[in-house]
Amino acid sequence: AAAAAGGAGQEKQLAPTLLSFFIYNPKLGPKEGEEEKKILFYHPNEVEKNEKIRNVGLCEAIVQFTRTFSPTKPAKSLHTQKNRQFFHEPEENFWMVMVVRNPIIEKHKDGKPVYEYQEEELLDKVYSSVLQQCYSMYKLFNGTFLKAMEDGGVKVLKERLEKFFHRYLQTLHLQSCDLLDVFCGISFFPLDKMTYLKIQSFINRMEESLNIVKYTAFLYNDQLIWSGLEQDDMRILYKYLTTSLFPRHMEPELAGRDSPIRAEMPGNLQHYGRFLTGPLNLNDPEAKCRFPKIFVNTDDTYEELHLIVYKAMSAAVCFMIDASIPPTLEFCRKLDSIVGPQLTVLASDICEQYNINKRISGAEKEPQFKFIYFNHMNLAEKSTIHMRKTPSVSLASVHPDLMKILGDINSDFSRVDEDEEIIVKAMSDYWVVGKKSDQRELYVILNQKNANLIEVNEEVKKLCATQFNNIFFLD
Amino acid sequence: KTKNANILGFCWTSSTEIVFITDQGIEFYQVLPEKRTLKLLKNQSINVNWYMYCPESSVILLSTTVLGNVLQPFYFKSGTMSKLSKFEIELPVAPKSSKLSLSERDIAMATIYGHLYVLYLRHHSRTSNSTGAEVVLYHLPREGSCKKTHILKLNRTGKFALNVVDNLVVVHHQDTETSVIFDIKLKGEFDGTATIQQFVLPPRSIQPYQIPVAGPASVTSQSPVPCKLYSSSWIVFQPDIIISASEGYLWSLQVKLEPVVTLLLDKGKLMDFLLQRKECKMVILSVCSQMLSTTERGSLSVIATVFDKLNNEYKKYLEAEQSYTMVVEAGLSRSNPLLKRPVRTQAVIDQSDMYTHVLSVFTEKKEAPHKFTIAVLMEYIRSLNQFQIAVQHYLYELVIKTLVQHNLFYMLHQFLQYHVLSDSKPLACLLLSLESIYPPAHQLSLDMLKRLSTANDEIVEVLLSKHQVLAALRFIRGIGGHDSISARKFLDAAKQAEDDMLFYTIFRFFEQRNQRLRGNPSFTPGEHCEEHVTFFKQVFGEQALMKPTTF
């Protein structure tokens, strides 16, 4: 998908790729000759030591230099012809740097390949956000850098970084990053009040019966319904669940009755519940009850939790329990016997209700509008532009150029506080409209032949009236 | 009237009607007081062993046939005597001799839940394999035949007496000096013909009554004497009278509900029982409070069951009330004389009862963990929603207050996002007041006002207070209200924003409005905008004012 064919097969476009990624702390090797100590993680590791030191030193210098102009906001990115560097200081003196190669157009001149770097293609905001998410994801599973230092000094921190980023960097997919990475939003499952209250009631009862559960989150169809976690923690956990954990577990109940996946399911005819993290087979006395650990509320209470993800049909529940209490096999069996049957019933209730609501609102038709909506207040995100997320990438169904326009409009919005509206006429009859009202942003792509500005404005109004009539959205 | 008949007794079926029962029949007379005579209205020949009269329902029951187990009921109403279908009481053993086998003492009549029942105390018989005596209930309808409906298992033998209080059948047992209570509305086992019921509560004694010793004032210091209970000299009368012949007292039996709470541990069953009682409200509310208290906290599923039972009763009343008002409004009340306003019994426990007596007290005590508090409130709201009862905003306020106290703003946000806390102006205002501690409340509040669609003025006020003058103007124009708004209000806000360009824009908008509406851009004195005109001239100069267009 990365190599979109350009004009007449002569040109070839090479997507942006990750050149290097490193983390350093200048305070760890302040003296000359000790520069290597600053480096906590470097990808690719094969790079020669002196080059590593040189690159780190360069970043350090750039940051220091720009700090003289803007003490509170030093440089965030560096544009060069071939690549772009992004800087991020998530914790004091800890710097993360990501170097991305600009996309290239490969042309053939006189039989020889000629490379043309596209310097202005990458959006700073998109890739800065990707870098920030790298940190958030690390922190979710490992806690802060500082905590690792306290736990066991540089050695432990280096081990943790190596272990985490070695795998994580392979999943970055820089070629398909877009506006949604800037938002890093949460898609909420639309639900009627009564079903929502039933879910509430279910969660409260589960937390009561499984009294070691500290927080619960509830998702349906990979969309969030309830989070007991705070917003920022949920944001990154949601990303992990929807882009990593869920796609890895193909749903056996969707597979045919006689399929081998189904046969492997622990023989339970009472319900469809199963663990996505933790023991695979509860009947196996040797089954290991190991759950991923996550770190939340790192700013104040700094809690370490076990993450239990349990799923029945399309409904998934995350139970988070204090890390000091290791969950036993007995606990897992209890959870399975209590949660399994109830969640199965609830999941089919939700499905039924959802279909009824869909029929009433007549939303079965394909949305005619291609739009992205995001609300900064609750991180709610909705996109009719993107296909369903796959394990590897989330694909936009429109031309990358249009996605880039969206990104540009977003950058414009973030520069001012006031509500505004931007309408752009793109190539080949496309109109792109960006609207910002209070904390909400809406981007619409319209493809109407010979439409004029007034007609486009009318179309957007129509969209707002149908899709967003229950919120305060200024015209 | 009948010759050679022995009068067994008589009863007054109304102040001017009397019925004589003889061993050979029944005679119904009208009393003509001014003539001091009786006029025979109806009579019926029938062999009678004994009779029984229930004044509550004006039904006389006659025991006929040799065995006495065929009962013939008569119903009296305003000068008419109607014969109801007779029925036979099944005797425990087939009698060998043809002597009277059904005694008057074993039969009682009472109204339970609005229906007339004949209660038959069937004693234990050695031949049958039943474990003890039982009370058999026959439902006696006005029309149709009498049917055996319930069997109340006593699981013991000996001397019994019956009372009916508050729709409960109370069976006194002399040997153990205890009484048991049955509620035929509770679930029982159905054996194909009748529902078999066990007693609701373990057997308990009637609360002893201290009889103050009567006597001269000087000796009243004497301690009162407890009344002898279950004495052999007791005679019971329906529905709730006990006469202790030896001591010369007449008692009226009552049911005390408070002790039931500790005797019936199944809270769901307890609620079923309490909801049928006359004086139940305070007891039910105290049960609710108790199950939320730290010491005797019930599990959430039990709490949910109790809420559902209460709201089921509440909803029934609301529905009856609603259909009544609909009929009255449609003017059909006259054509339907049977229509009565639904009676609100004590079992109707509404939101304000729950709020005042249970929920607000419970949340204020703060002894429960906040998670539990919120879970209980949400459970109550869920139950109300399940029965499609509109939730009052004070319940929402209680939820919001609790969440805010514990800084659980994100939870609050999610509840509002799914409209669990329904929109209302008071709620929107409450949210606005939270803005300083939780900024997103502003957006939530505006959304809510928008959805209400009756709060456009409030939206304008909110925007103006934030100096979002243009936004306010665009909003009001969007809904077509810009011709009637006060120019002064907007100009004031624009001036306070200290943005000259904004002021210019707003000023110009109103000049254009004036032009359009009155053909002249200047403000009328009634608009009180002189100060703003002066300010405009000061900043932009006199020539910037719009000129009146001349045609």
PDB file of C-alpha atoms in Angstrom, chain A residues 186 188-194 196-198 200-202 204-205 207-208 213-215 224-232 234 375-380 418-419 421 435 437-440 468-475, chain B residues 297-301 304 371-372 374-376 378-379 381-383 385-386 391 396 407-411 413-415 417-422 438-443 446-448 450-451 459 463 468 471-472 474-475 478:
ATOM      1  CA  ILE A 186     -11.462   7.403  21.378  1.00  0.00           C
ATOM      2  CA  PHE A 188     -17.404   5.729  21.545  1.00  0.00           C
ATOM      3  CA  PHE A 189     -20.075   3.163  20.931  1.00  0.00           C
ATOM      4  CA  PRO A 190     -23.469   4.778  20.341  1.00  0.00           C
ATOM      5  CA  LEU A 191     -25.952   3.366  22.796  1.00  0.00           C
ATOM      6  CA  ASP A 192     -29.366   4.104  24.231  1.00  0.00           C
ATOM      7  CA  LYS A 193     -29.749   5.108  27.842  1.00  0.00           C
ATOM      8  CA  MET A 194     -31.317   1.909  29.141  1.00  0.00           C
ATOM      9  CA  TYR A 196     -26.014   1.932  29.016  1.00  0.00           C
ATOM     10  CA  LEU A 197     -27.516   1.762  32.498  1.00  0.00           C
ATOM     11  CA  LYS A 198     -27.596  -2.012  32.298  1.00  0.00           C
ATOM     12  CA  GLN A 200     -23.299   0.338  34.459  1.00  0.00           C
ATOM     13  CA  SER A 201     -25.209  -2.009  36.674  1.00  0.00           C
ATOM     14  CA  PHE A 202     -23.211  -4.965  35.363  1.00  0.00           C
ATOM     15  CA  ASN A 204     -20.850  -2.179  39.496  1.00  0.00           C
ATOM     16  CA  ARG A 205     -21.939  -5.690  40.369  1.00  0.00           C
ATOM     17  CA  GLU A 207     -16.639  -4.812  40.909  1.00  0.00           C
ATOM     18  CA  GLU A 208     -18.581  -5.804  43.987  1.00  0.00           C
ATOM     19  CA  VAL A 213     -10.922  -4.968  40.948  1.00  0.00           C
ATOM     20  CA  LYS A 214      -9.922  -1.333  41.132  1.00  0.00           C
ATOM     21  CA  TYR A 215     -10.975  -0.048  37.719  1.00  0.00           C
ATOM     22  CA  LEU A 224     -15.469   2.454  24.261  1.00  0.00           C
ATOM     23  CA  ILE A 225     -18.572   2.508  26.414  1.00  0.00           C
ATOM     24  CA  TRP A 226     -17.245   3.003  29.906  1.00  0.00           C
ATOM     25  CA  SER A 227     -13.924   3.868  31.466  1.00  0.00           C
ATOM     26  CA  GLY A 228     -13.208   3.828  35.171  1.00  0.00           C
ATOM     27  CA  LEU A 229      -9.712   5.055  34.367  1.00  0.00           C
ATOM     28  CA  GLU A 230      -8.935   8.710  33.930  1.00  0.00           C
ATOM     29  CA  GLN A 231      -9.123  10.103  30.431  1.00  0.00           C
ATOM     30  CA  ASP A 232      -5.432  10.232  29.581  1.00  0.00           C
ATOM     31  CA  MET A 234      -7.783   5.436  28.929  1.00  0.00           C
ATOM     32  CA  ASN A 375     -13.932  16.696  20.469  1.00  0.00           C
ATOM     33  CA  HIS A 376     -11.001  17.707  22.647  1.00  0.00           C
ATOM     34  CA  MET A 377     -13.140  17.602  25.772  1.00  0.00           C
ATOM     35  CA  ASN A 378     -13.974  13.915  25.787  1.00  0.00           C
ATOM     36  CA  LEU A 379     -11.550  12.792  23.050  1.00  0.00           C
ATOM     37  CA  ALA A 380     -14.492  11.485  21.069  1.00  0.00           C
ATOM     38  CA  GLU A 418     -11.124  31.313  18.415  1.00  0.00           C
ATOM     39  CA  ASP A 419     -13.774  29.454  16.506  1.00  0.00           C
ATOM     40  CA  GLU A 421     -13.974  27.842   9.550  1.00  0.00           C
ATOM     41  CA  LYS A 435     -14.800  23.871  11.213  1.00  0.00           C
ATOM     42  CA  SER A 437     -16.386  25.393  17.397  1.00  0.00           C
ATOM     43  CA  ASP A 438     -15.299  25.661  21.001  1.00  0.00           C
ATOM     44  CA  GLN A 439     -13.363  22.449  21.585  1.00  0.00           C
ATOM     45  CA  ARG A 440     -14.702  20.573  18.610  1.00  0.00           C
ATOM     46  CA  PHE A 468     -24.569  16.801  15.091  1.00  0.00           C
ATOM     47  CA  ASN A 469     -27.947  18.215  15.948  1.00  0.00           C
ATOM     48  CA  ASN A 470     -27.702  17.255  19.593  1.00  0.00           C
ATOM     49  CA  ILE A 471     -24.609  19.276  20.360  1.00  0.00           C
ATOM     50  CA  PHE A 472     -23.950  22.963  20.399  1.00  0.00           C
ATOM     51  CA  PHE A 473     -22.089  23.457  17.153  1.00  0.00           C
ATOM     52  CA  LEU A 474     -21.975  26.967  15.817  1.00  0.00           C
ATOM     53  CA  ASP A 475     -22.755  27.638  12.185  1.00  0.00           C
TER      54      ASP A 475
ATOM     55  CA  ARG B 297     -25.201  -3.639  53.684  1.00  0.00           C
ATOM     56  CA  GLY B 298     -26.976  -5.632  51.032  1.00  0.00           C
ATOM     57  CA  SER B 299     -25.338  -6.701  47.814  1.00  0.00           C
ATOM     58  CA  LEU B 300     -26.036  -4.628  44.712  1.00  0.00           C
ATOM     59  CA  SER B 301     -28.136  -7.343  43.129  1.00  0.00           C
ATOM     60  CA  ALA B 304     -31.519  -3.809  42.521  1.00  0.00           C
ATOM     61  CA  LYS B 371     -18.031   3.624  44.569  1.00  0.00           C
ATOM     62  CA  PHE B 372     -20.895   1.970  46.428  1.00  0.00           C
ATOM     63  CA  ILE B 374     -22.633   5.938  43.104  1.00  0.00           C
ATOM     64  CA  ALA B 375     -23.483   2.351  42.254  1.00  0.00           C
ATOM     65  CA  VAL B 376     -26.615   2.562  44.428  1.00  0.00           C
ATOM     66  CA  MET B 378     -27.156   4.544  39.385  1.00  0.00           C
ATOM     67  CA  GLU B 379     -29.018   1.367  40.253  1.00  0.00           C
ATOM     68  CA  ILE B 381     -31.908   5.486  38.209  1.00  0.00           C
ATOM     69  CA  ARG B 382     -31.580   2.323  36.152  1.00  0.00           C
ATOM     70  CA  SER B 383     -34.615   0.830  37.839  1.00  0.00           C
ATOM     71  CA  ASN B 385     -35.681   3.962  33.610  1.00  0.00           C
ATOM     72  CA  GLN B 386     -36.503   0.307  33.276  1.00  0.00           C
ATOM     73  CA  VAL B 391     -36.374  10.663  36.765  1.00  0.00           C
ATOM     74  CA  TYR B 396     -29.286  13.634  39.154  1.00  0.00           C
ATOM     75  CA  ASN B 407     -13.293  14.629  41.788  1.00  0.00           C
ATOM     76  CA  LEU B 408     -14.741  11.997  39.484  1.00  0.00           C
ATOM     77  CA  PHE B 409     -15.317  14.435  36.667  1.00  0.00           C
ATOM     78  CA  TYR B 410     -14.492  12.019  33.910  1.00  0.00           C
ATOM     79  CA  MET B 411     -17.196   9.672  35.154  1.00  0.00           C
ATOM     80  CA  HIS B 413     -18.638  13.448  31.689  1.00  0.00           C
ATOM     81  CA  GLN B 414     -19.316   9.920  30.483  1.00  0.00           C
ATOM     82  CA  PHE B 415     -22.718   9.805  32.152  1.00  0.00           C
ATOM     83  CA  GLN B 417     -22.277  11.866  27.156  1.00  0.00           C
ATOM     84  CA  TYR B 418     -24.687   8.933  27.161  1.00  0.00           C
ATOM     85  CA  HIS B 419     -27.552  11.127  28.394  1.00  0.00           C
ATOM     86  CA  VAL B 420     -27.937   9.040  31.505  1.00  0.00           C
ATOM     87  CA  LEU B 421     -28.510  12.264  33.355  1.00  0.00           C
ATOM     88  CA  SER B 422     -31.393  13.661  31.339  1.00  0.00           C
ATOM     89  CA  TYR B 438     -14.011  21.365  35.534  1.00  0.00           C
ATOM     90  CA  PRO B 439     -13.779  23.398  32.317  1.00  0.00           C
ATOM     91  CA  PRO B 440     -15.441  20.836  30.000  1.00  0.00           C
ATOM     92  CA  ALA B 441     -18.649  21.373  31.993  1.00  0.00           C
ATOM     93  CA  HIS B 442     -19.120  24.506  29.900  1.00  0.00           C
ATOM     94  CA  GLN B 443     -19.415  22.521  26.692  1.00  0.00           C
ATOM     95  CA  LEU B 446     -24.212  24.409  26.242  1.00  0.00           C
ATOM     96  CA  ASP B 447     -24.968  21.111  24.500  1.00  0.00           C
ATOM     97  CA  MET B 448     -27.686  20.428  26.987  1.00  0.00           C
ATOM     98  CA  LYS B 450     -29.168  23.374  22.826  1.00  0.00           C
ATOM     99  CA  ARG B 451     -30.942  20.037  23.039  1.00  0.00           C
ATOM    100  CA  ILE B 459     -27.417  30.128  25.488  1.00  0.00           C
ATOM    101  CA  LEU B 463     -22.001  33.191  25.294  1.00  0.00           C
ATOM    102  CA  GLN B 468     -18.317  35.451  22.619  1.00  0.00           C
ATOM    103  CA  ALA B 471     -20.935  33.590  18.387  1.00  0.00           C
ATOM    104  CA  ALA B 472     -24.024  34.693  20.296  1.00  0.00           C
ATOM    105  CA  ARG B 474     -24.613  34.076  14.882  1.00  0.00           C
ATOM    106  CA  PHE B 475     -26.500  31.657  17.067  1.00  0.00           C
ATOM    107  CA  GLY B 478     -29.337  30.978  13.022  1.00  0.00           C
TER     108      GLY B 478
END
